[in-house]
Short mmCIF file of N, CA and C in Angstrom, two decimals:
data_model
loop_
_atom_site.label_atom_id
_atom_site.label_comp_id
_atom_site.label_asym_id
_atom_site.label_seq_id
_atom_site.Cartn_x
_atom_site.Cartn_y
_atom_site.Cartn_z
N UNK A 1 72.75 -16.70 -8.43
CA UNK A 1 72.85 -16.92 -6.99
C UNK A 1 71.95 -15.92 -6.28
N UNK A 2 71.14 -16.41 -5.36
CA UNK A 2 70.25 -15.56 -4.59
C UNK A 2 70.99 -15.08 -3.33
N UNK A 3 71.24 -13.77 -3.26
CA UNK A 3 72.01 -13.18 -2.16
C UNK A 3 71.10 -12.30 -1.32
N UNK A 4 71.15 -12.50 -0.02
CA UNK A 4 70.41 -11.67 0.92
C UNK A 4 71.36 -10.93 1.82
N UNK A 5 70.92 -9.76 2.27
CA UNK A 5 71.71 -8.91 3.18
C UNK A 5 70.96 -8.83 4.50
N UNK A 6 71.66 -9.07 5.59
CA UNK A 6 71.09 -8.87 6.92
C UNK A 6 71.93 -7.78 7.59
N UNK A 7 71.46 -6.54 7.56
CA UNK A 7 72.27 -5.42 8.05
C UNK A 7 71.99 -5.09 9.51
N UNK A 8 72.97 -4.49 10.15
CA UNK A 8 72.78 -4.00 11.50
C UNK A 8 74.09 -3.54 12.09
N UNK A 9 74.01 -2.94 13.27
CA UNK A 9 75.24 -2.54 13.95
C UNK A 9 75.76 -3.66 14.84
N UNK A 10 74.88 -4.51 15.35
CA UNK A 10 75.27 -5.71 16.11
C UNK A 10 76.30 -5.41 17.18
N UNK A 11 75.95 -4.52 18.09
CA UNK A 11 76.89 -4.05 19.13
C UNK A 11 76.37 -4.39 20.52
N UNK A 12 76.48 -5.63 20.95
CA UNK A 12 77.09 -6.78 20.29
C UNK A 12 76.03 -7.67 19.66
N UNK A 13 76.52 -8.67 18.90
CA UNK A 13 75.64 -9.68 18.35
C UNK A 13 75.07 -10.50 19.50
N UNK A 14 73.79 -10.86 19.41
CA UNK A 14 73.12 -11.63 20.46
C UNK A 14 72.67 -12.97 19.89
N UNK A 15 72.20 -13.85 20.76
CA UNK A 15 71.64 -15.12 20.28
C UNK A 15 70.38 -14.88 19.45
N UNK A 16 69.68 -13.79 19.70
CA UNK A 16 68.54 -13.44 18.86
C UNK A 16 68.97 -13.14 17.44
N UNK A 17 70.07 -12.41 17.29
CA UNK A 17 70.61 -12.14 15.95
C UNK A 17 71.01 -13.45 15.28
N UNK A 18 71.73 -14.30 16.01
CA UNK A 18 72.20 -15.56 15.44
C UNK A 18 71.01 -16.41 14.98
N UNK A 19 69.94 -16.42 15.76
CA UNK A 19 68.74 -17.14 15.38
C UNK A 19 68.19 -16.61 14.05
N UNK A 20 68.16 -15.30 13.89
CA UNK A 20 67.69 -14.70 12.63
C UNK A 20 68.63 -15.10 11.49
N UNK A 21 69.95 -15.06 11.72
CA UNK A 21 70.91 -15.44 10.67
C UNK A 21 70.69 -16.89 10.24
N UNK A 22 70.51 -17.78 11.22
CA UNK A 22 70.30 -19.19 10.91
C UNK A 22 69.06 -19.38 10.04
N UNK A 23 67.99 -18.74 10.41
CA UNK A 23 66.73 -18.89 9.68
C UNK A 23 66.78 -18.19 8.32
N UNK A 24 67.39 -17.01 8.27
CA UNK A 24 67.50 -16.27 7.01
C UNK A 24 68.40 -17.00 6.02
N UNK A 25 69.41 -17.69 6.52
CA UNK A 25 70.34 -18.39 5.63
C UNK A 25 69.65 -19.49 4.82
N UNK A 26 68.50 -19.94 5.28
CA UNK A 26 67.74 -20.97 4.56
C UNK A 26 66.93 -20.40 3.40
N UNK A 27 66.82 -19.08 3.35
CA UNK A 27 66.03 -18.42 2.31
C UNK A 27 66.85 -18.03 1.09
N UNK A 28 68.17 -18.06 1.22
CA UNK A 28 69.06 -17.56 0.16
C UNK A 28 70.22 -18.54 -0.04
N UNK A 29 70.92 -18.35 -1.16
CA UNK A 29 72.13 -19.13 -1.40
C UNK A 29 73.29 -18.61 -0.57
N UNK A 30 73.33 -17.28 -0.43
CA UNK A 30 74.37 -16.65 0.39
C UNK A 30 73.73 -15.53 1.19
N UNK A 31 74.03 -15.51 2.49
CA UNK A 31 73.56 -14.44 3.36
C UNK A 31 74.77 -13.62 3.78
N UNK A 32 74.70 -12.33 3.51
CA UNK A 32 75.76 -11.41 3.94
C UNK A 32 75.27 -10.67 5.18
N UNK A 33 75.97 -10.87 6.29
CA UNK A 33 75.69 -10.09 7.49
C UNK A 33 76.54 -8.83 7.36
N UNK A 34 75.88 -7.72 7.14
CA UNK A 34 76.56 -6.45 6.90
C UNK A 34 76.63 -5.68 8.21
N UNK A 35 77.83 -5.53 8.72
CA UNK A 35 78.06 -4.83 9.99
C UNK A 35 78.25 -3.36 9.66
N UNK A 36 77.20 -2.59 9.92
CA UNK A 36 77.18 -1.19 9.54
C UNK A 36 77.49 -0.29 10.72
N UNK A 37 77.94 0.89 10.41
CA UNK A 37 78.17 1.89 11.43
C UNK A 37 77.00 2.87 11.40
N UNK A 38 76.37 3.01 12.54
CA UNK A 38 75.27 3.97 12.67
C UNK A 38 75.85 5.23 13.29
N UNK A 39 75.85 6.35 12.54
CA UNK A 39 76.45 7.58 13.07
C UNK A 39 75.72 8.13 14.29
N UNK A 40 74.51 7.65 14.54
CA UNK A 40 73.73 8.11 15.70
C UNK A 40 73.99 7.28 16.95
N UNK A 41 74.83 6.26 16.84
CA UNK A 41 75.12 5.39 17.99
C UNK A 41 76.58 5.50 18.39
N UNK A 42 76.83 5.33 19.67
CA UNK A 42 78.19 5.25 20.19
C UNK A 42 78.44 3.79 20.51
N UNK A 43 79.25 3.13 19.69
CA UNK A 43 79.45 1.69 19.81
C UNK A 43 80.40 1.35 20.94
N UNK A 44 80.12 0.23 21.60
CA UNK A 44 81.01 -0.33 22.61
C UNK A 44 82.19 -1.03 21.93
N UNK A 45 81.88 -1.80 20.90
CA UNK A 45 82.90 -2.53 20.16
C UNK A 45 83.23 -1.81 18.86
N UNK A 46 84.48 -1.90 18.44
CA UNK A 46 84.87 -1.31 17.16
C UNK A 46 84.24 -2.12 16.02
N UNK A 47 84.28 -1.55 14.85
CA UNK A 47 83.78 -2.25 13.65
C UNK A 47 84.49 -3.60 13.50
N UNK A 48 85.81 -3.59 13.65
CA UNK A 48 86.59 -4.82 13.48
C UNK A 48 86.23 -5.86 14.55
N UNK A 49 86.04 -5.41 15.78
CA UNK A 49 85.67 -6.34 16.85
C UNK A 49 84.30 -6.95 16.58
N UNK A 50 83.36 -6.14 16.14
CA UNK A 50 82.02 -6.65 15.85
C UNK A 50 82.05 -7.68 14.72
N UNK A 51 82.82 -7.40 13.68
CA UNK A 51 82.96 -8.35 12.57
C UNK A 51 83.51 -9.67 13.09
N UNK A 52 84.57 -9.62 13.88
CA UNK A 52 85.18 -10.85 14.40
C UNK A 52 84.24 -11.62 15.33
N UNK A 53 83.50 -10.90 16.18
CA UNK A 53 82.55 -11.58 17.07
C UNK A 53 81.44 -12.26 16.28
N UNK A 54 80.98 -11.62 15.23
CA UNK A 54 79.93 -12.24 14.40
C UNK A 54 80.49 -13.43 13.64
N UNK A 55 81.69 -13.30 13.09
CA UNK A 55 82.29 -14.44 12.37
C UNK A 55 82.38 -15.66 13.29
N UNK A 56 82.80 -15.45 14.52
CA UNK A 56 82.89 -16.57 15.47
C UNK A 56 81.50 -17.13 15.78
N UNK A 57 80.50 -16.26 15.81
CA UNK A 57 79.14 -16.67 16.18
C UNK A 57 78.39 -17.37 15.05
N UNK A 58 78.82 -17.19 13.81
CA UNK A 58 78.12 -17.81 12.67
C UNK A 58 78.98 -18.84 11.95
N UNK A 59 80.08 -19.23 12.54
CA UNK A 59 80.99 -20.18 11.89
C UNK A 59 80.29 -21.49 11.53
N UNK A 60 79.23 -21.81 12.25
CA UNK A 60 78.49 -23.06 12.00
C UNK A 60 77.49 -22.97 10.85
N UNK A 61 77.33 -21.78 10.26
CA UNK A 61 76.37 -21.60 9.16
C UNK A 61 77.19 -21.44 7.87
N UNK A 62 77.19 -22.46 7.02
CA UNK A 62 78.12 -22.47 5.88
C UNK A 62 77.92 -21.37 4.84
N UNK A 63 76.70 -20.88 4.65
CA UNK A 63 76.47 -19.91 3.58
C UNK A 63 76.38 -18.47 4.07
N UNK A 64 76.97 -18.21 5.24
CA UNK A 64 76.96 -16.84 5.78
C UNK A 64 78.34 -16.23 5.63
N UNK A 65 78.34 -15.01 5.12
CA UNK A 65 79.56 -14.21 4.99
C UNK A 65 79.36 -12.97 5.84
N UNK A 66 80.39 -12.54 6.54
CA UNK A 66 80.31 -11.33 7.35
C UNK A 66 81.14 -10.26 6.67
N UNK A 67 80.54 -9.09 6.50
CA UNK A 67 81.20 -8.00 5.79
C UNK A 67 81.13 -6.75 6.65
N UNK A 68 82.16 -5.94 6.59
CA UNK A 68 82.17 -4.72 7.41
C UNK A 68 81.31 -3.61 6.83
N UNK A 69 80.53 -3.95 5.82
CA UNK A 69 79.56 -2.99 5.30
C UNK A 69 80.20 -1.81 4.61
N UNK A 70 79.43 -0.80 4.48
CA UNK A 70 79.90 0.40 3.80
C UNK A 70 79.14 1.58 4.36
N UNK A 71 79.65 2.75 4.11
CA UNK A 71 78.90 3.93 4.51
C UNK A 71 77.95 4.28 3.38
N UNK A 72 76.98 5.06 3.68
CA UNK A 72 76.02 5.44 2.67
C UNK A 72 74.72 4.69 2.81
N UNK A 73 73.95 4.67 1.75
CA UNK A 73 72.63 4.06 1.78
C UNK A 73 72.72 2.54 1.71
N UNK A 74 71.92 1.88 2.53
CA UNK A 74 71.86 0.43 2.55
C UNK A 74 71.47 -0.11 1.18
N UNK A 75 70.57 0.55 0.50
CA UNK A 75 70.11 0.07 -0.81
C UNK A 75 71.26 0.06 -1.81
N UNK A 76 72.15 1.05 -1.74
CA UNK A 76 73.31 1.08 -2.62
C UNK A 76 74.28 -0.06 -2.28
N UNK A 77 74.43 -0.32 -1.00
CA UNK A 77 75.27 -1.44 -0.56
C UNK A 77 74.68 -2.76 -1.09
N UNK A 78 73.38 -2.94 -0.94
CA UNK A 78 72.72 -4.17 -1.41
C UNK A 78 72.93 -4.35 -2.91
N UNK A 79 72.78 -3.28 -3.67
CA UNK A 79 72.99 -3.37 -5.12
C UNK A 79 74.45 -3.73 -5.43
N UNK A 80 75.39 -3.17 -4.68
CA UNK A 80 76.81 -3.46 -4.95
C UNK A 80 77.15 -4.93 -4.68
N UNK A 81 76.33 -5.59 -3.87
CA UNK A 81 76.54 -7.01 -3.55
C UNK A 81 75.64 -7.93 -4.38
N UNK A 82 74.91 -7.35 -5.33
CA UNK A 82 73.97 -8.09 -6.17
C UNK A 82 72.91 -8.81 -5.36
N UNK A 83 72.48 -8.18 -4.28
CA UNK A 83 71.46 -8.75 -3.41
C UNK A 83 70.08 -8.38 -3.90
N UNK A 84 69.16 -9.32 -3.78
CA UNK A 84 67.77 -9.04 -4.15
C UNK A 84 66.89 -8.90 -2.91
N UNK A 85 67.49 -9.10 -1.72
CA UNK A 85 66.68 -9.13 -0.51
C UNK A 85 67.44 -8.55 0.69
N UNK A 86 66.73 -7.69 1.43
CA UNK A 86 67.22 -7.18 2.71
C UNK A 86 66.38 -7.87 3.78
N UNK A 87 67.03 -8.49 4.73
CA UNK A 87 66.34 -9.25 5.75
C UNK A 87 66.49 -8.53 7.09
N UNK A 88 65.36 -8.27 7.73
CA UNK A 88 65.35 -7.56 9.00
C UNK A 88 64.67 -8.42 10.05
N UNK A 89 65.27 -8.49 11.22
CA UNK A 89 64.67 -9.19 12.34
C UNK A 89 63.77 -8.25 13.14
N UNK A 90 62.66 -8.79 13.63
CA UNK A 90 61.71 -8.01 14.41
C UNK A 90 61.47 -8.67 15.75
N UNK A 91 61.45 -7.86 16.81
CA UNK A 91 61.14 -8.37 18.15
C UNK A 91 59.75 -7.96 18.60
N UNK A 92 59.33 -6.77 18.24
CA UNK A 92 58.08 -6.22 18.77
C UNK A 92 57.43 -5.32 17.73
N UNK A 93 56.22 -4.91 18.02
CA UNK A 93 55.48 -4.03 17.11
C UNK A 93 56.26 -2.73 16.87
N UNK A 94 56.91 -2.23 17.89
CA UNK A 94 57.69 -0.99 17.72
C UNK A 94 58.81 -1.18 16.70
N UNK A 95 59.44 -2.36 16.66
CA UNK A 95 60.45 -2.64 15.63
C UNK A 95 59.81 -2.58 14.25
N UNK A 96 58.60 -3.16 14.13
CA UNK A 96 57.93 -3.20 12.83
C UNK A 96 57.67 -1.80 12.30
N UNK A 97 57.18 -0.91 13.13
CA UNK A 97 56.87 0.44 12.68
C UNK A 97 58.11 1.12 12.11
N UNK A 98 59.23 1.00 12.81
CA UNK A 98 60.48 1.61 12.37
C UNK A 98 60.98 0.94 11.08
N UNK A 99 61.01 -0.39 11.07
CA UNK A 99 61.54 -1.12 9.92
C UNK A 99 60.63 -0.99 8.70
N UNK A 100 59.34 -0.91 8.91
CA UNK A 100 58.39 -0.75 7.81
C UNK A 100 58.67 0.55 7.06
N UNK A 101 58.90 1.63 7.80
CA UNK A 101 59.20 2.91 7.16
C UNK A 101 60.50 2.82 6.37
N UNK A 102 61.50 2.17 6.95
CA UNK A 102 62.77 2.00 6.23
C UNK A 102 62.59 1.17 4.97
N UNK A 103 61.76 0.13 5.06
CA UNK A 103 61.51 -0.73 3.90
C UNK A 103 60.83 0.05 2.78
N UNK A 104 59.91 0.94 3.14
CA UNK A 104 59.24 1.75 2.13
C UNK A 104 60.22 2.70 1.44
N UNK A 105 61.15 3.26 2.20
CA UNK A 105 62.20 4.10 1.59
C UNK A 105 63.02 3.26 0.60
N UNK A 106 63.40 2.06 1.03
CA UNK A 106 64.19 1.19 0.15
C UNK A 106 63.44 0.86 -1.12
N UNK A 107 62.16 0.55 -0.99
CA UNK A 107 61.34 0.22 -2.15
C UNK A 107 61.22 1.41 -3.10
N UNK A 108 61.13 2.60 -2.52
CA UNK A 108 61.09 3.82 -3.33
C UNK A 108 62.39 3.99 -4.13
N UNK A 109 63.51 3.66 -3.49
CA UNK A 109 64.81 3.85 -4.12
C UNK A 109 65.14 2.76 -5.14
N UNK A 110 64.67 1.53 -4.89
CA UNK A 110 64.92 0.43 -5.82
C UNK A 110 63.81 -0.60 -5.68
N UNK A 111 62.94 -0.63 -6.67
CA UNK A 111 61.77 -1.50 -6.63
C UNK A 111 62.13 -2.98 -6.78
N UNK A 112 63.36 -3.29 -7.19
CA UNK A 112 63.76 -4.68 -7.42
C UNK A 112 64.28 -5.37 -6.16
N UNK A 113 64.55 -4.63 -5.11
CA UNK A 113 65.08 -5.23 -3.89
C UNK A 113 63.96 -5.31 -2.86
N UNK A 114 63.71 -6.52 -2.41
CA UNK A 114 62.64 -6.77 -1.44
C UNK A 114 63.18 -6.70 -0.02
N UNK A 115 62.32 -6.31 0.91
CA UNK A 115 62.63 -6.38 2.33
C UNK A 115 61.76 -7.47 2.93
N UNK A 116 62.40 -8.37 3.66
CA UNK A 116 61.71 -9.48 4.31
C UNK A 116 61.91 -9.35 5.81
N UNK A 117 60.83 -9.49 6.55
CA UNK A 117 60.88 -9.42 8.01
C UNK A 117 60.79 -10.82 8.59
N UNK A 118 61.65 -11.11 9.54
CA UNK A 118 61.61 -12.38 10.25
C UNK A 118 61.40 -12.08 11.72
N UNK A 119 60.36 -12.67 12.27
CA UNK A 119 60.08 -12.50 13.70
C UNK A 119 61.08 -13.30 14.52
N UNK A 120 61.52 -12.73 15.61
CA UNK A 120 62.44 -13.42 16.49
C UNK A 120 61.76 -14.60 17.18
N UNK A 121 62.56 -15.53 17.59
CA UNK A 121 62.08 -16.61 18.44
C UNK A 121 61.60 -15.98 19.74
N UNK A 122 60.49 -16.45 20.27
CA UNK A 122 59.93 -15.89 21.51
C UNK A 122 60.94 -15.78 22.64
N UNK A 123 61.83 -16.76 22.74
CA UNK A 123 62.76 -16.75 23.86
C UNK A 123 63.78 -15.61 23.78
N UNK A 124 63.85 -14.92 22.61
CA UNK A 124 64.76 -13.79 22.47
C UNK A 124 64.03 -12.46 22.29
N UNK A 125 62.73 -12.45 22.44
CA UNK A 125 61.95 -11.26 22.11
C UNK A 125 62.27 -10.05 22.99
N UNK A 126 62.84 -10.27 24.16
CA UNK A 126 63.19 -9.17 25.06
C UNK A 126 64.66 -8.77 24.95
N UNK A 127 65.43 -9.49 24.15
CA UNK A 127 66.88 -9.28 24.08
C UNK A 127 67.21 -8.20 23.06
N UNK A 128 67.97 -7.21 23.50
CA UNK A 128 68.48 -6.17 22.59
C UNK A 128 69.95 -5.95 22.91
N UNK A 129 70.68 -5.44 21.94
CA UNK A 129 72.09 -5.14 22.17
C UNK A 129 72.25 -4.12 23.29
N UNK A 130 71.35 -3.14 23.33
CA UNK A 130 71.40 -2.13 24.39
C UNK A 130 71.23 -2.78 25.76
N UNK A 131 70.25 -3.66 25.88
CA UNK A 131 70.02 -4.36 27.15
C UNK A 131 71.20 -5.23 27.53
N UNK A 132 71.81 -5.88 26.55
CA UNK A 132 72.98 -6.73 26.80
C UNK A 132 74.15 -5.89 27.31
N UNK A 133 74.37 -4.74 26.70
CA UNK A 133 75.47 -3.87 27.16
C UNK A 133 75.23 -3.44 28.60
N UNK A 134 73.99 -3.12 28.94
CA UNK A 134 73.67 -2.71 30.31
C UNK A 134 73.87 -3.85 31.29
N UNK A 135 73.41 -5.04 30.94
CA UNK A 135 73.62 -6.21 31.80
C UNK A 135 75.11 -6.43 32.03
N UNK A 136 75.88 -6.37 30.95
CA UNK A 136 77.33 -6.61 31.06
C UNK A 136 78.01 -5.55 31.91
N UNK A 137 77.60 -4.30 31.75
CA UNK A 137 78.20 -3.20 32.50
C UNK A 137 78.07 -3.43 34.01
N UNK A 138 76.94 -4.02 34.42
CA UNK A 138 76.69 -4.23 35.84
C UNK A 138 76.81 -5.71 36.24
N UNK A 139 77.59 -6.45 35.45
CA UNK A 139 77.89 -7.86 35.73
C UNK A 139 76.63 -8.73 35.87
N UNK A 140 75.61 -8.43 35.07
CA UNK A 140 74.40 -9.26 35.04
C UNK A 140 74.65 -10.57 34.31
N UNK A 141 73.75 -11.51 34.48
CA UNK A 141 73.89 -12.84 33.88
C UNK A 141 73.58 -12.79 32.39
N UNK A 142 74.53 -13.20 31.57
CA UNK A 142 74.41 -13.17 30.12
C UNK A 142 74.20 -14.55 29.51
N UNK A 143 74.23 -15.58 30.33
CA UNK A 143 74.10 -16.96 29.85
C UNK A 143 72.83 -17.13 29.02
N UNK A 144 73.00 -17.70 27.83
CA UNK A 144 71.86 -17.97 26.97
C UNK A 144 71.39 -16.78 26.15
N UNK A 145 71.96 -15.61 26.39
CA UNK A 145 71.54 -14.41 25.67
C UNK A 145 72.50 -14.02 24.55
N UNK A 146 73.77 -14.39 24.71
CA UNK A 146 74.79 -14.07 23.71
C UNK A 146 75.69 -15.30 23.51
N UNK A 147 76.32 -15.41 22.35
CA UNK A 147 77.29 -16.49 22.16
C UNK A 147 78.42 -16.37 23.19
N UNK A 148 79.04 -17.48 23.51
CA UNK A 148 80.09 -17.51 24.54
C UNK A 148 81.24 -16.56 24.22
N UNK A 149 81.63 -16.44 22.96
CA UNK A 149 82.72 -15.52 22.60
C UNK A 149 82.33 -14.07 22.89
N UNK A 150 81.07 -13.75 22.69
CA UNK A 150 80.58 -12.39 22.96
C UNK A 150 80.54 -12.16 24.46
N UNK A 151 80.11 -13.15 25.22
CA UNK A 151 80.08 -13.04 26.68
C UNK A 151 81.49 -12.72 27.21
N UNK A 152 82.48 -13.44 26.72
CA UNK A 152 83.87 -13.22 27.17
C UNK A 152 84.37 -11.83 26.75
N UNK A 153 84.01 -11.41 25.55
CA UNK A 153 84.43 -10.08 25.07
C UNK A 153 83.79 -8.98 25.91
N UNK A 154 82.52 -9.15 26.27
CA UNK A 154 81.84 -8.17 27.12
C UNK A 154 82.46 -8.13 28.51
N UNK A 155 82.73 -9.27 29.07
CA UNK A 155 83.36 -9.32 30.40
C UNK A 155 84.71 -8.62 30.37
N UNK A 156 85.47 -8.81 29.29
CA UNK A 156 86.77 -8.16 29.16
C UNK A 156 86.62 -6.65 29.01
N UNK A 157 85.64 -6.21 28.24
CA UNK A 157 85.42 -4.77 28.05
C UNK A 157 85.14 -4.06 29.36
N UNK A 158 84.36 -4.71 30.22
CA UNK A 158 83.93 -4.06 31.46
C UNK A 158 84.78 -4.42 32.66
N UNK A 159 85.79 -5.25 32.49
CA UNK A 159 86.62 -5.70 33.62
C UNK A 159 87.35 -4.54 34.29
N UNK A 160 87.80 -3.59 33.53
CA UNK A 160 88.58 -2.48 34.08
C UNK A 160 87.79 -1.19 34.21
N UNK A 161 86.50 -1.27 34.01
CA UNK A 161 85.67 -0.05 34.11
C UNK A 161 84.94 -0.02 35.43
N UNK A 162 84.72 1.14 35.92
CA UNK A 162 83.94 1.29 37.16
C UNK A 162 82.68 2.09 36.87
N UNK A 163 81.94 1.66 35.80
CA UNK A 163 80.74 2.37 35.36
C UNK A 163 79.52 1.81 36.02
#
């Protein structure tokens, strides 16, 4: 079985992410969306909330599994899942520079696991989780940028805040 890993913090998952998951799922028998914790980020949603939001957002893709990931090196996580491929979505050249360096580290650590880059659909090229959180904080329009379940979760998160 060909297993691919699509890792990220997904705080929150966006329609751009879902587009990458849909397209990546066609490259493998099973795609694992690994919801990782980045110690350098302060997440809006808990790990459990992010997993549930992604599960709701990918329910229509039969070969996608959502996992709460693991701490430690991504390459070790990929090996533990018998994955041969790490799939990364790219929006801009700046994403490529960062992801390229990470891919080279992964290749250094395990030459058998490939990193594949998928360019985002143009209509999502400006969408980032950071931008979505900012829009939601100030009651900006989220239509078409995030799945409906994520939109409702964001509205609930910021309903009682005066930020």
